[in-house]
Amino acid sequence: MIAQRKSEPFKKLMQVEDPMTYRNLSGYIDRLKIPKYIVNASDDDFFIPDASRQYFPDLPGDNTLRVIPNSAHDVRAFVEANLIPYIKRRQTGNTAPRLKAQERRLDATSTQLHLTLSEMPIRTTQWTAHNPKARDFRYNCGVRYTAAQLPASMDVQTTLRAPKVGWSAEFFEAEYADGVVETTMVKVLPDTYPNQAPPADEAFCRTLPGTPGQ
């Protein structure tokens, strides 16, 4: 499949597999607007942690993002516990909470983040990971996020700073009284990309040959 990713058959496959293509298909656009609870892994084996910025802001409908901290690609163990409170809320006719994040770049290494929440959370957590060697946050490469509890508030302002060496990844998590959990998208700083593949080991931390920069 990797070898075929630029072929015409692969493009046709993506018209079915990639929901973002539905925006251009009149028969599917209404379906794309349904409420969505999207569960991602912070340490995914295949997708970079901030990949959601390529689609989430442009996704139509009422959308809630849930980034699972310290999880590789397989998030099945977390899906049920996260989906049940969300579905219960929907079934009772209540709307999903709204966590809005506004960014303002201060300089080349700093970003101011302003979070506004539609409901008072019972817990707010800032998750942070650091890789001094590469823009690589895969679980199998030993990357782990650490949690910092923040005061529960509907208005949070903070400044994210790039590390002096390597890259950092951060996101914010809000948990509500009924068990619904939502997060911001992951922010990686500095917002730059390396010109070489990340280091690999002889076990599970590897990169497919020929894929960097493509």
Short mmCIF file of C-alpha atoms in Angstrom, two decimals, residues 40-46 49 68-73 137-140:
data_model
loop_
_atom_site.label_atom_id
_atom_site.label_comp_id
_atom_site.label_asym_id
_atom_site.label_seq_id
_atom_site.Cartn_x
_atom_site.Cartn_y
_atom_site.Cartn_z
CA ASN A 40 -6.57 9.81 18.78
CA ALA A 41 -3.39 8.45 20.36
CA SER A 42 -0.75 10.86 21.60
CA ASP A 43 2.05 8.38 20.80
CA ASP A 44 0.65 6.91 17.59
CA ASP A 45 2.89 4.59 15.60
CA PHE A 46 1.75 5.97 12.23
CA PRO A 49 0.61 13.82 17.27
CA ILE A 68 -5.37 9.50 24.77
CA PRO A 69 -2.09 10.23 26.60
CA ASN A 70 0.70 7.66 26.51
CA SER A 71 -1.01 5.38 24.03
CA ALA A 72 0.24 3.78 20.85
CA HIS A 73 -1.97 3.33 17.78
CA PHE A 137 6.67 11.02 19.82
CA ARG A 138 5.97 7.35 19.17
CA TYR A 139 5.25 5.15 22.18
CA ASN A 140 7.55 2.42 20.93
#
